[in-house]
Each structure stands twice: as structure tokens, then as C-alpha cells.
PDB file of C-alpha atoms in Angstrom:
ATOM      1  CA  UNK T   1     -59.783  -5.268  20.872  1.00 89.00           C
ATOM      2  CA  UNK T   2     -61.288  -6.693  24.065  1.00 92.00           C
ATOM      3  CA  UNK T   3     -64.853  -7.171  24.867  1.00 93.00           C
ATOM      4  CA  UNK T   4     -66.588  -4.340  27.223  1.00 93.00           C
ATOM      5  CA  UNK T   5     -68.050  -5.618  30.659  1.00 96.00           C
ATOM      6  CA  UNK T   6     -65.695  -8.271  30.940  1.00 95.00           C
ATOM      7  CA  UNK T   7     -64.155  -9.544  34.357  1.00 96.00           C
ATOM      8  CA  UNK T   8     -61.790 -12.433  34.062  1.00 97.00           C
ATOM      9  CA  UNK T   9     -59.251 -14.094  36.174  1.00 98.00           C
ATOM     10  CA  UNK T  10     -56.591 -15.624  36.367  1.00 98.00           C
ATOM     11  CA  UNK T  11     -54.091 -17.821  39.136  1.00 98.00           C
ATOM     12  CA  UNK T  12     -50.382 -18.491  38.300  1.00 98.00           C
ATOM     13  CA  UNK T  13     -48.812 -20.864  40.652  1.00 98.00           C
ATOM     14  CA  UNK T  14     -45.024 -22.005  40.026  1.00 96.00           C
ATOM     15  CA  UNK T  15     -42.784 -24.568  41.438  1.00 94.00           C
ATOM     16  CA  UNK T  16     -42.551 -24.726  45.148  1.00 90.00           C
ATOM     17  CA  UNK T  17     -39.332 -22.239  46.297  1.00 85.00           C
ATOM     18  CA  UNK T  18     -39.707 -19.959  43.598  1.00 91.00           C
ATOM     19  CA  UNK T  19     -41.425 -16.617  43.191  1.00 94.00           C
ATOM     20  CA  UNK T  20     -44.059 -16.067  40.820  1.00 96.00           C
ATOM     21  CA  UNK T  21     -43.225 -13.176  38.141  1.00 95.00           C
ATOM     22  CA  UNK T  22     -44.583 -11.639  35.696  1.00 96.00           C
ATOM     23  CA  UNK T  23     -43.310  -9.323  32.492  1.00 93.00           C
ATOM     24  CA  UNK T  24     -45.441  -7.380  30.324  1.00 97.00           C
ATOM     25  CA  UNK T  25     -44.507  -7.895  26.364  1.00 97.00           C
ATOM     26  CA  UNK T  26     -47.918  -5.648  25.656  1.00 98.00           C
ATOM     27  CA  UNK T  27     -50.381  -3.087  27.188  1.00 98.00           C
ATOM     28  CA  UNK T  28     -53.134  -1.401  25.295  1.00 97.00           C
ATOM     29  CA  UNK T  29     -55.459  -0.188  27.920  1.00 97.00           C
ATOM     30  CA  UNK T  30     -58.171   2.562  28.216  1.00 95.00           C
ATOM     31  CA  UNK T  31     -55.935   5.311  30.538  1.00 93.00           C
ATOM     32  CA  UNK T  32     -57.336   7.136  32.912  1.00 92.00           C
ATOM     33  CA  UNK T  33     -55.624   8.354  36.534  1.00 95.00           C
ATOM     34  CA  UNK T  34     -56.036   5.672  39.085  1.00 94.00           C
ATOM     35  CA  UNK T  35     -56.900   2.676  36.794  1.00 96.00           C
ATOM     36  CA  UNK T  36     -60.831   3.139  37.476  1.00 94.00           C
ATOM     37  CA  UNK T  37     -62.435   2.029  34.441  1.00 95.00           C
ATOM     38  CA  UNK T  38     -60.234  -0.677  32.541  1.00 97.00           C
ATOM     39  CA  UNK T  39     -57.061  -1.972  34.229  1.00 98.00           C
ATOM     40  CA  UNK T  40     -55.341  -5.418  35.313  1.00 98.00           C
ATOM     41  CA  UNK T  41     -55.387  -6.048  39.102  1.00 98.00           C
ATOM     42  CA  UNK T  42     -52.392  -7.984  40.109  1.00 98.00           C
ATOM     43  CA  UNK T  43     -52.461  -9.615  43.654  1.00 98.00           C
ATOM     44  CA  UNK T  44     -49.811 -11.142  45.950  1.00 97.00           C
ATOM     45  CA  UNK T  45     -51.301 -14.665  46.672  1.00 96.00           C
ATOM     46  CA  UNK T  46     -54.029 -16.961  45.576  1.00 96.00           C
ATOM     47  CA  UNK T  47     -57.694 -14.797  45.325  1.00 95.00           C
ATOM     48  CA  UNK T  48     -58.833 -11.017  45.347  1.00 94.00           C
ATOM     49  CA  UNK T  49     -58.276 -10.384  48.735  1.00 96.00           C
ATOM     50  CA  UNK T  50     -54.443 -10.854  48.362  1.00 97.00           C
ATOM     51  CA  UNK T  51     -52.059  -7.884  48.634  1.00 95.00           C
ATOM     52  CA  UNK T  52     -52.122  -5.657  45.332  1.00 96.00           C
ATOM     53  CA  UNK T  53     -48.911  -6.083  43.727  1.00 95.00           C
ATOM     54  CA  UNK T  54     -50.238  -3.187  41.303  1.00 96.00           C
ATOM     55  CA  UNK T  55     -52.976  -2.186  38.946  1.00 98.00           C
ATOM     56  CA  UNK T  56     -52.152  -1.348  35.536  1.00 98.00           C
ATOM     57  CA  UNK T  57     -53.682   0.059  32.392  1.00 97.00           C
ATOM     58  CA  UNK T  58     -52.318   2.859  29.660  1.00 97.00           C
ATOM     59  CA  UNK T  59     -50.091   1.787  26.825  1.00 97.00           C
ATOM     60  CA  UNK T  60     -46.262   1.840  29.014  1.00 97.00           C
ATOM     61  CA  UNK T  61     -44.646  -1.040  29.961  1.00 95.00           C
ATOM     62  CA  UNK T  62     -44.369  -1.724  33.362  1.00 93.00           C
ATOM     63  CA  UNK T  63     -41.453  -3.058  35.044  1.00 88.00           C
ATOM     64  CA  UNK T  64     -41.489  -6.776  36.151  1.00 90.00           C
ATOM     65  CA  UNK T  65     -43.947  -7.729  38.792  1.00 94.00           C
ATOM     66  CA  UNK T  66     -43.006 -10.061  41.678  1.00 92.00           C
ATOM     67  CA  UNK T  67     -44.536 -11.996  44.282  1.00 94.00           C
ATOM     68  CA  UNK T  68     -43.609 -12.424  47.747  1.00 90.00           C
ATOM     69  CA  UNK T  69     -44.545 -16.342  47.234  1.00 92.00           C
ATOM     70  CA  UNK T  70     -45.128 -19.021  44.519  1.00 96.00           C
ATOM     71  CA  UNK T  71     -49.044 -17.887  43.987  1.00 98.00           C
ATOM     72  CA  UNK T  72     -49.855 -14.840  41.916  1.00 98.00           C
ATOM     73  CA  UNK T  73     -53.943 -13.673  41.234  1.00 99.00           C
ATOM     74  CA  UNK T  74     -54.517 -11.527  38.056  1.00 99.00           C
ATOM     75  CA  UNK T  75     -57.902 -10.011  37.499  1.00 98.00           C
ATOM     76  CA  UNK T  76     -58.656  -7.855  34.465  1.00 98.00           C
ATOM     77  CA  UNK T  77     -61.825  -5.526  34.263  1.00 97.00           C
ATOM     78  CA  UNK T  78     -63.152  -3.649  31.348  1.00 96.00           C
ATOM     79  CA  UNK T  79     -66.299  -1.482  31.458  1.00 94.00           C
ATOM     80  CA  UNK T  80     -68.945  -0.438  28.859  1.00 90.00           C
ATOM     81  CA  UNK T  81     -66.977   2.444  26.592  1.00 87.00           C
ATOM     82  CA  UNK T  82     -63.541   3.176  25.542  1.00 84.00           C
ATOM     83  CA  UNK T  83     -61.204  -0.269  25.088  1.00 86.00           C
ATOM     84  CA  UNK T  84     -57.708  -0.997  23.831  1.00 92.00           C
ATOM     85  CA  UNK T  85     -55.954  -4.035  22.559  1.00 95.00           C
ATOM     86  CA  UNK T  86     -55.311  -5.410  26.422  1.00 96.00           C
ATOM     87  CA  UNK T  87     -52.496  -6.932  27.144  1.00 98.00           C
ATOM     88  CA  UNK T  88     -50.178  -9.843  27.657  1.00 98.00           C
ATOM     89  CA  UNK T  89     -47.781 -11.285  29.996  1.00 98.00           C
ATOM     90  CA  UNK T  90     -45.027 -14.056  30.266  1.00 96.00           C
ATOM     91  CA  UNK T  91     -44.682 -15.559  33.492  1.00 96.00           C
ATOM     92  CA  UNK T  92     -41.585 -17.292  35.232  1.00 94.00           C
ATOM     93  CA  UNK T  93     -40.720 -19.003  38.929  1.00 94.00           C
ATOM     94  CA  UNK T  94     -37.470 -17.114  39.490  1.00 93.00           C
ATOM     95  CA  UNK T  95     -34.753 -18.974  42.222  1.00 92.00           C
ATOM     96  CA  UNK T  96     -32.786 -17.530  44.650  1.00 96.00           C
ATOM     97  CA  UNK T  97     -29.556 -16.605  42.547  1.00 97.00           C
ATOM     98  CA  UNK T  98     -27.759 -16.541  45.615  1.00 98.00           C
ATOM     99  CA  UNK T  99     -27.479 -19.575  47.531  1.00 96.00           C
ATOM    100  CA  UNK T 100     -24.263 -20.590  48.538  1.00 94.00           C
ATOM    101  CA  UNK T 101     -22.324 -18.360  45.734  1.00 98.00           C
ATOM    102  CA  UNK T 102     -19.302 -16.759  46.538  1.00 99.00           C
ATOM    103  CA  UNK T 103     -19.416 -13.598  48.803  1.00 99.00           C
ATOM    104  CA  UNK T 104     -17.048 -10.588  50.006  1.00 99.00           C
ATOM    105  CA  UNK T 105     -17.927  -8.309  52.766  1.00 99.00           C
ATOM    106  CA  UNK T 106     -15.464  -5.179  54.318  1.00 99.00           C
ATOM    107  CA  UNK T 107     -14.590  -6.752  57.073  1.00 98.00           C
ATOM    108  CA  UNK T 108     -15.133  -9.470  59.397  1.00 98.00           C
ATOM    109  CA  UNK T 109     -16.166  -9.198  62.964  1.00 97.00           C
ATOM    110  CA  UNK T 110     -16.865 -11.448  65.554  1.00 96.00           C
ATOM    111  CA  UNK T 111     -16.180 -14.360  63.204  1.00 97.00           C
ATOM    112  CA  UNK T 112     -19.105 -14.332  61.425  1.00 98.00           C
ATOM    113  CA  UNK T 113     -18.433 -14.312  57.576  1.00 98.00           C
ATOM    114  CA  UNK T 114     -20.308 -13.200  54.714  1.00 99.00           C
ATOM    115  CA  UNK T 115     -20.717 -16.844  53.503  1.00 98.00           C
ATOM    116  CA  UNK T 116     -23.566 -16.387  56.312  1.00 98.00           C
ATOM    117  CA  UNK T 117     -25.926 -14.052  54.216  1.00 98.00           C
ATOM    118  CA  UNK T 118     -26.029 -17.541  51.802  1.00 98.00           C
ATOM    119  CA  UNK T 119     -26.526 -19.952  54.149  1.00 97.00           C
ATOM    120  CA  UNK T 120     -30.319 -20.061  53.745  1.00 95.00           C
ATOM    121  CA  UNK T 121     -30.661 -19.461  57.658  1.00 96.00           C
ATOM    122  CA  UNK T 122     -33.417 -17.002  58.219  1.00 95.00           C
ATOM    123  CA  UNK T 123     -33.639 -17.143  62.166  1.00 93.00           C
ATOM    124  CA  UNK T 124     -32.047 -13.471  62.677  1.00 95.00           C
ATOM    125  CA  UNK T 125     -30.103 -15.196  65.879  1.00 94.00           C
ATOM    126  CA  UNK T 126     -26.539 -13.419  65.661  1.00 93.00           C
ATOM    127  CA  UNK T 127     -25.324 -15.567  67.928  1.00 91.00           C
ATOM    128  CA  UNK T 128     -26.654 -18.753  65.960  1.00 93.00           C
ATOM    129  CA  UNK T 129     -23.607 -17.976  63.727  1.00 94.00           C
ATOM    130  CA  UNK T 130     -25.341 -17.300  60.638  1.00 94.00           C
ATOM    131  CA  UNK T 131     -25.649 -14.128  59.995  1.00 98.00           C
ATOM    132  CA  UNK T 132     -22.870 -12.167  58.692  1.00 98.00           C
ATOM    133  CA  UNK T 133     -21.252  -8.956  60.628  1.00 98.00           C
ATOM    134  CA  UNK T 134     -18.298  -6.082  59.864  1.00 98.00           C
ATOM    135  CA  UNK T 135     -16.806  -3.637  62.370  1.00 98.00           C
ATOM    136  CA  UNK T 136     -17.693  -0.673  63.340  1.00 98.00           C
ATOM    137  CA  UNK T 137     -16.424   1.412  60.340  1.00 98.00           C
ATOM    138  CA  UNK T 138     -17.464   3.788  57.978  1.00 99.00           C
ATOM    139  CA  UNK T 139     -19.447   2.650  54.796  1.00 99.00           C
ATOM    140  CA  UNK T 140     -19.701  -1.086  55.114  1.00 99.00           C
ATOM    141  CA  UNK T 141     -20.590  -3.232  51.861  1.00 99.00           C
ATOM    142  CA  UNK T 142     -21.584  -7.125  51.923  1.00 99.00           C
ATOM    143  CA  UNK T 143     -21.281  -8.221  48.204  1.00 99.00           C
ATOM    144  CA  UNK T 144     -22.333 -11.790  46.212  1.00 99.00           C
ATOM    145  CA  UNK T 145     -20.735 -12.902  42.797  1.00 99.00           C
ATOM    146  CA  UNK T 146     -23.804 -14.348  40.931  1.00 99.00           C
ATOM    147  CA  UNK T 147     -21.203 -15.697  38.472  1.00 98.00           C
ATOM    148  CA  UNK T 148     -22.555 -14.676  35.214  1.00 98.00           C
ATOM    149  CA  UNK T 149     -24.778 -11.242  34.358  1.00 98.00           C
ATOM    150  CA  UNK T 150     -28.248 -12.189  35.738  1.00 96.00           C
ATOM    151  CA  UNK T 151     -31.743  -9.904  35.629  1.00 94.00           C
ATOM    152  CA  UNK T 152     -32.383  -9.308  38.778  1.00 95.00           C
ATOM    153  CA  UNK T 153     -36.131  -8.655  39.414  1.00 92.00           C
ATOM    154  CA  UNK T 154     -36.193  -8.460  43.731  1.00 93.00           C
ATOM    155  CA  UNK T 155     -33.326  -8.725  46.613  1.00 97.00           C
ATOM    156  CA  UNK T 156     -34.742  -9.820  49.722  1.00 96.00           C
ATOM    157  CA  UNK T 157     -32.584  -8.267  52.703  1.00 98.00           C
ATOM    158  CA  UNK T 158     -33.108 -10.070  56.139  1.00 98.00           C
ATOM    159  CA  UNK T 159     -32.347  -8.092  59.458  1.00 98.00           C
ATOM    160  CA  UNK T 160     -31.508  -9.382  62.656  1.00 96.00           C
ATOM    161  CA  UNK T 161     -33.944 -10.156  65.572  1.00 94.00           C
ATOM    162  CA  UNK T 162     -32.373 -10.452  68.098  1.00 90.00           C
ATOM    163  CA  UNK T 163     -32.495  -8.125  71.511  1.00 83.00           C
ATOM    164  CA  UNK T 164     -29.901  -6.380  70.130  1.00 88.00           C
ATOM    165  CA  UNK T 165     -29.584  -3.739  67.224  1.00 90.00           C
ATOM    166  CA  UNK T 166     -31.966  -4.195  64.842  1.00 92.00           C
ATOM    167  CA  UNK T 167     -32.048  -0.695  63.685  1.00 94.00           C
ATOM    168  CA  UNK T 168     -28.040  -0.481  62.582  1.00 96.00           C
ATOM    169  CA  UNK T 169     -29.386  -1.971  59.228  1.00 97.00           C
ATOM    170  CA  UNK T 170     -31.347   1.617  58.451  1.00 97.00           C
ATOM    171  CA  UNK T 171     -30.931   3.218  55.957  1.00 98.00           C
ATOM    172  CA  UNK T 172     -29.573   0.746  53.495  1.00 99.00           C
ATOM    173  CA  UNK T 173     -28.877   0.713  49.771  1.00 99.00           C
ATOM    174  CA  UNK T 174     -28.783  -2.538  47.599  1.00 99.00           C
ATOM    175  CA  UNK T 175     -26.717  -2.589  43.947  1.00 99.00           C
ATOM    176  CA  UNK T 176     -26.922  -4.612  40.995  1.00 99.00           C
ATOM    177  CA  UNK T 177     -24.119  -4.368  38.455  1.00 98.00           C
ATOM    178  CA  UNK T 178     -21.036  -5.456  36.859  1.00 98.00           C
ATOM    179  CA  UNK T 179     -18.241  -4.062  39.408  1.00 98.00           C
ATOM    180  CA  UNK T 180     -16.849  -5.704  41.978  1.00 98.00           C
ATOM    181  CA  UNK T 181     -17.317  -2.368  43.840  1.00 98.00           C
ATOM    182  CA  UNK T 182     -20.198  -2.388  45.472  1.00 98.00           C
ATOM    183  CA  UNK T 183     -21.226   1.194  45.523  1.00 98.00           C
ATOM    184  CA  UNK T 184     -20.324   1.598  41.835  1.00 98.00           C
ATOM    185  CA  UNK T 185     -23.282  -0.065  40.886  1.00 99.00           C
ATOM    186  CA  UNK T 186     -26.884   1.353  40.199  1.00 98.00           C
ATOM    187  CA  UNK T 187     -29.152   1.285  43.159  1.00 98.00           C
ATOM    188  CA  UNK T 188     -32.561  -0.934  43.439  1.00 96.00           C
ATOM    189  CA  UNK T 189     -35.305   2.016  44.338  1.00 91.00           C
ATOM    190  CA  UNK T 190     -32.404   4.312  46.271  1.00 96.00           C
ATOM    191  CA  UNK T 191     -31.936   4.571  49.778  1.00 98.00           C
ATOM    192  CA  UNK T 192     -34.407   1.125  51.522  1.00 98.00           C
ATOM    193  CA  UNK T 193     -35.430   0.682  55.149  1.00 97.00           C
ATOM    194  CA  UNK T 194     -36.559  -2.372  57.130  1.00 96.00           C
ATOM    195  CA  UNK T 195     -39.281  -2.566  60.293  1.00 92.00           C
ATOM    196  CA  UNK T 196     -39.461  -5.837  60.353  1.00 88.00           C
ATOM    197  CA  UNK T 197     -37.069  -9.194  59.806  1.00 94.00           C
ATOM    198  CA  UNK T 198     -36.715  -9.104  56.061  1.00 94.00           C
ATOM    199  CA  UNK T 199     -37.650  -6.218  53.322  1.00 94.00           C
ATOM    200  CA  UNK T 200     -38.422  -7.315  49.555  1.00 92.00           C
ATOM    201  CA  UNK T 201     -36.556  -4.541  47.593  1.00 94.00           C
ATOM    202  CA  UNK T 202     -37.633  -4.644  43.808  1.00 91.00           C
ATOM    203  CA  UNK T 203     -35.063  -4.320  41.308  1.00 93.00           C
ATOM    204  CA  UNK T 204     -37.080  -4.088  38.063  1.00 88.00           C
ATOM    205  CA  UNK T 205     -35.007  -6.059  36.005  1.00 90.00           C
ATOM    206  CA  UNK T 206     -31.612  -4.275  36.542  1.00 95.00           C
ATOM    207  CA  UNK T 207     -28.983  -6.694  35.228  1.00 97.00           C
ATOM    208  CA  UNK T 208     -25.327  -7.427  36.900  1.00 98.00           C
ATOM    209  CA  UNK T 209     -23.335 -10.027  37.970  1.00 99.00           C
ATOM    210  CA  UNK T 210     -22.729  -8.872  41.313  1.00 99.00           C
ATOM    211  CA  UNK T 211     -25.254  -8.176  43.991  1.00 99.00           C
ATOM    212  CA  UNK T 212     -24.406  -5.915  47.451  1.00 99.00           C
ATOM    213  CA  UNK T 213     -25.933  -4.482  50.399  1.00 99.00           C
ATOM    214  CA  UNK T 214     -24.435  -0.978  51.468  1.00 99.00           C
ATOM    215  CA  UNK T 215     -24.726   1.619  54.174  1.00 99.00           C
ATOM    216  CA  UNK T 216     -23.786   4.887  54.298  1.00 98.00           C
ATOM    217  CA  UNK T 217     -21.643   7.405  56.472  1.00 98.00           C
ATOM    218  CA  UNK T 218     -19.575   6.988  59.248  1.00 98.00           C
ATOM    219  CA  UNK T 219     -19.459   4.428  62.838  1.00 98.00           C
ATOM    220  CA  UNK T 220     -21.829   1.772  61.228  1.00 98.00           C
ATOM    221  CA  UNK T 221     -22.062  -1.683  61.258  1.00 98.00           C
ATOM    222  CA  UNK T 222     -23.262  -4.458  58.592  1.00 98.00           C
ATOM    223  CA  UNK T 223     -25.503  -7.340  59.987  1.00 98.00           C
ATOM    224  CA  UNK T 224     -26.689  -9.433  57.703  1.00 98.00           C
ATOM    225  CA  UNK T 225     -28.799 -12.679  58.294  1.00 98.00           C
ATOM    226  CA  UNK T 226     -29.687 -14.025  55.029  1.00 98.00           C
ATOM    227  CA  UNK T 227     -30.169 -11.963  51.078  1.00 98.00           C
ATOM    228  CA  UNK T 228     -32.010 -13.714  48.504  1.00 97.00           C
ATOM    229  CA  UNK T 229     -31.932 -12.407  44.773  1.00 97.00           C
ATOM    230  CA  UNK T 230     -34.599 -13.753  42.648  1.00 95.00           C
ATOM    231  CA  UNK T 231     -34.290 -13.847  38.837  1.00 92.00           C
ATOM    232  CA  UNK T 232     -33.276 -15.169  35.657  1.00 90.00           C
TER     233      UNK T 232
END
């Protein structure tokens, strides 16, 4: 049982170009709606002004928690009544799963390969050649072979910058499964959207060896400039 009127903190910080991650084995927390009394505050960075990544208490386990960096702050907070048995965590730097593995997309326009969504160029230049593009068609897929059945705990998705057509990546859905069809595969969260170069989608552990990027519908076209899976 923890102590009442406790506040204690802690920083994980893994290997540089990894993600820091957490995964709850146990949660015994006073429950309440919102978290107000007793909870774990988990922030994306190094002190308690990061980003919340999520604030937890109850008894269900949550789904893994990643951060957008190598630097993860954890605060937990009790107050003076009910308490619980707390909680514990393992932690892990996942890797880009990715990198450099063997990839499949629809089709192939303008030369530009899906080998170019692995090239770990994030500059969102199309016409830097590496970022990967279909035709116009309907439902286009990009898809990476991981290998071997991986957790996947986050799919980063990069968008072009460029002047031009930013918005064909919207909506978009990403899969994690076992078949090499793309779409056959659960979805990470459902149908994503991007505003800005890259979006972090969370996966929450779903495992697969293959890993794709899919739109829906009719006249689109798949730009890719870089994905990045993180997980074990």
C-alpha cells in the first residue's frame, strides 16, 4: 500500500535514437473520474511542464505509453485518504523497425519507389527523390515487411512539404498484421489525419509482421516521405 501525501518523480532517458516506452505490469490506484486525487502523470520530455502523455489511476491496464523522444517524466501523487497498491512499469528504448527493410507499394509513379519511405530522409522535398509516390488510383497501400512478428507500439507517418499537395495524405489508415494485404490487417486508432509534416499514430502494442499506410476511395494518390515503426 503506498504512503498518503506523497509526490515523487521520476526521469527515464534511453539511448540516443530511440523512444522512451513504458508498459504497465500493475495498477492499483484510488479511481475516481479525471485522475484528481491519486494518479501517475506521465509527460513527453524531461520535467512537469512536458506534454502529458496521460494520467492514470484505477486498477486497468493501460496500453503502452510512448514518447515522441528519448526523455520520458513520470510523477505520481497520492493524497490524504483512500490508497491502493500503486503501480509498476517496465521501460524500453524501442528502434525504428523499419529502416531500410523491404517495402511494396501499388504502384510507382514518377520514379519514386517505396524503398523511399525507409530511407531515413525526413525533408518532405518530393522532388529530393525520397519520398515515395503511386498514381492516381483508387485505394493506394504503401506496405513494409518487418521480417519477423514485431509489437508495434507507434508508426510515425511523414507528409510532404512541399508547395504542392500536402493534403492528398488525409484521411489515412495505418495496419499492423500478418498479411501481406495491407487492408486486411487491424487498424492503429481507425481512420488518422496529419496538419503538419509527420503524425505519431499509436498502435498499443498490436503485433504483425507487416506494417502499411492506406487510403481510401477513389482518384487518390500515396505520398510518402519517410514511416518509422517503433517497437520490440
Amino acid at each position: 500500500m503506498y504512503q498518503p501525501n506523497l509526490r515523487c518523480s521520476w526521469t527515464i532517458t534511453v539511448s540516443r535514437g530511440r523512444r522512451a516506452t513504458i508498459r504497465f505490469t500493475s495498477l492499483d490506484v484510488e479511481e475516481q473520474p479525471g485522475c484528481v486525487y491519486d494518479y501517475l502523470q506521465v509527460r513527453d520530455g524531461a520535467d512537469s511542464i512536458s506534454d502529458s502523455l496521460g494520467k492514470f489511476c484505477g486498477s486497468t491496464i493501460p496500453s503502452p505509453v510512448v514518447a515522441s523522444g528519448r526523455t520520458m517524466f513520470l510523477v505520481f501523487v497520492s493524497d490524504g485518504s483512500v490508497g491502493g497498491a500503486g503501480f509498476s512499469v517496465e521501460y524500453a528504448g524501442v528502434t525504428n523497425l523499419a529502416r531500410r527493410r523491404s517495402t511494396a507499394q501499388s504502384s510507382t509513379g514518377y520514379g519514386l519507389t517505396s524503398s523511399k519511405a525507409v530511407d531515413g530522409i525526413t525533408d518532405g522535398i518530393v522532388w529530393h527523390y525520397s519520398c515515395t509516390h503511386t498514381h492516381t488510383q483508387s485505394n493506394p497501400w504503401w506496405r513494409v515487411d518487418l521480417g519477423s512478428t514485431r509489437t508495434i507500439f507507434a508508426v510515425d507517418v511523414f507528409n510532404r512539404v512541399d508547395e504542392c499537395c500536402s493534403d492528398r495524405l488525409n484521411p489515412f489508415y495505418v495496419h499492423v498484421g500478418h498479411s501481406t494485404s495491407v487492408t486486411s490487417n487491424p487498424t492503429c486508432g481507425g481512420q488518422q489525419s496529419v496538419s503538419g509534416d509527420y503524425k505519431s499514430v499509436p498502435c498499443n502494442g498490436l503485433q504483425g509482421r507487416y506494417v502499411g499506410v492506406a487510403l481510401q476511395g477513389s482518384g487518390r494518390t500515396l505520398t510518402l516521405c519517410e514511416v518509422k515503426v517503433f517497437g520490440v
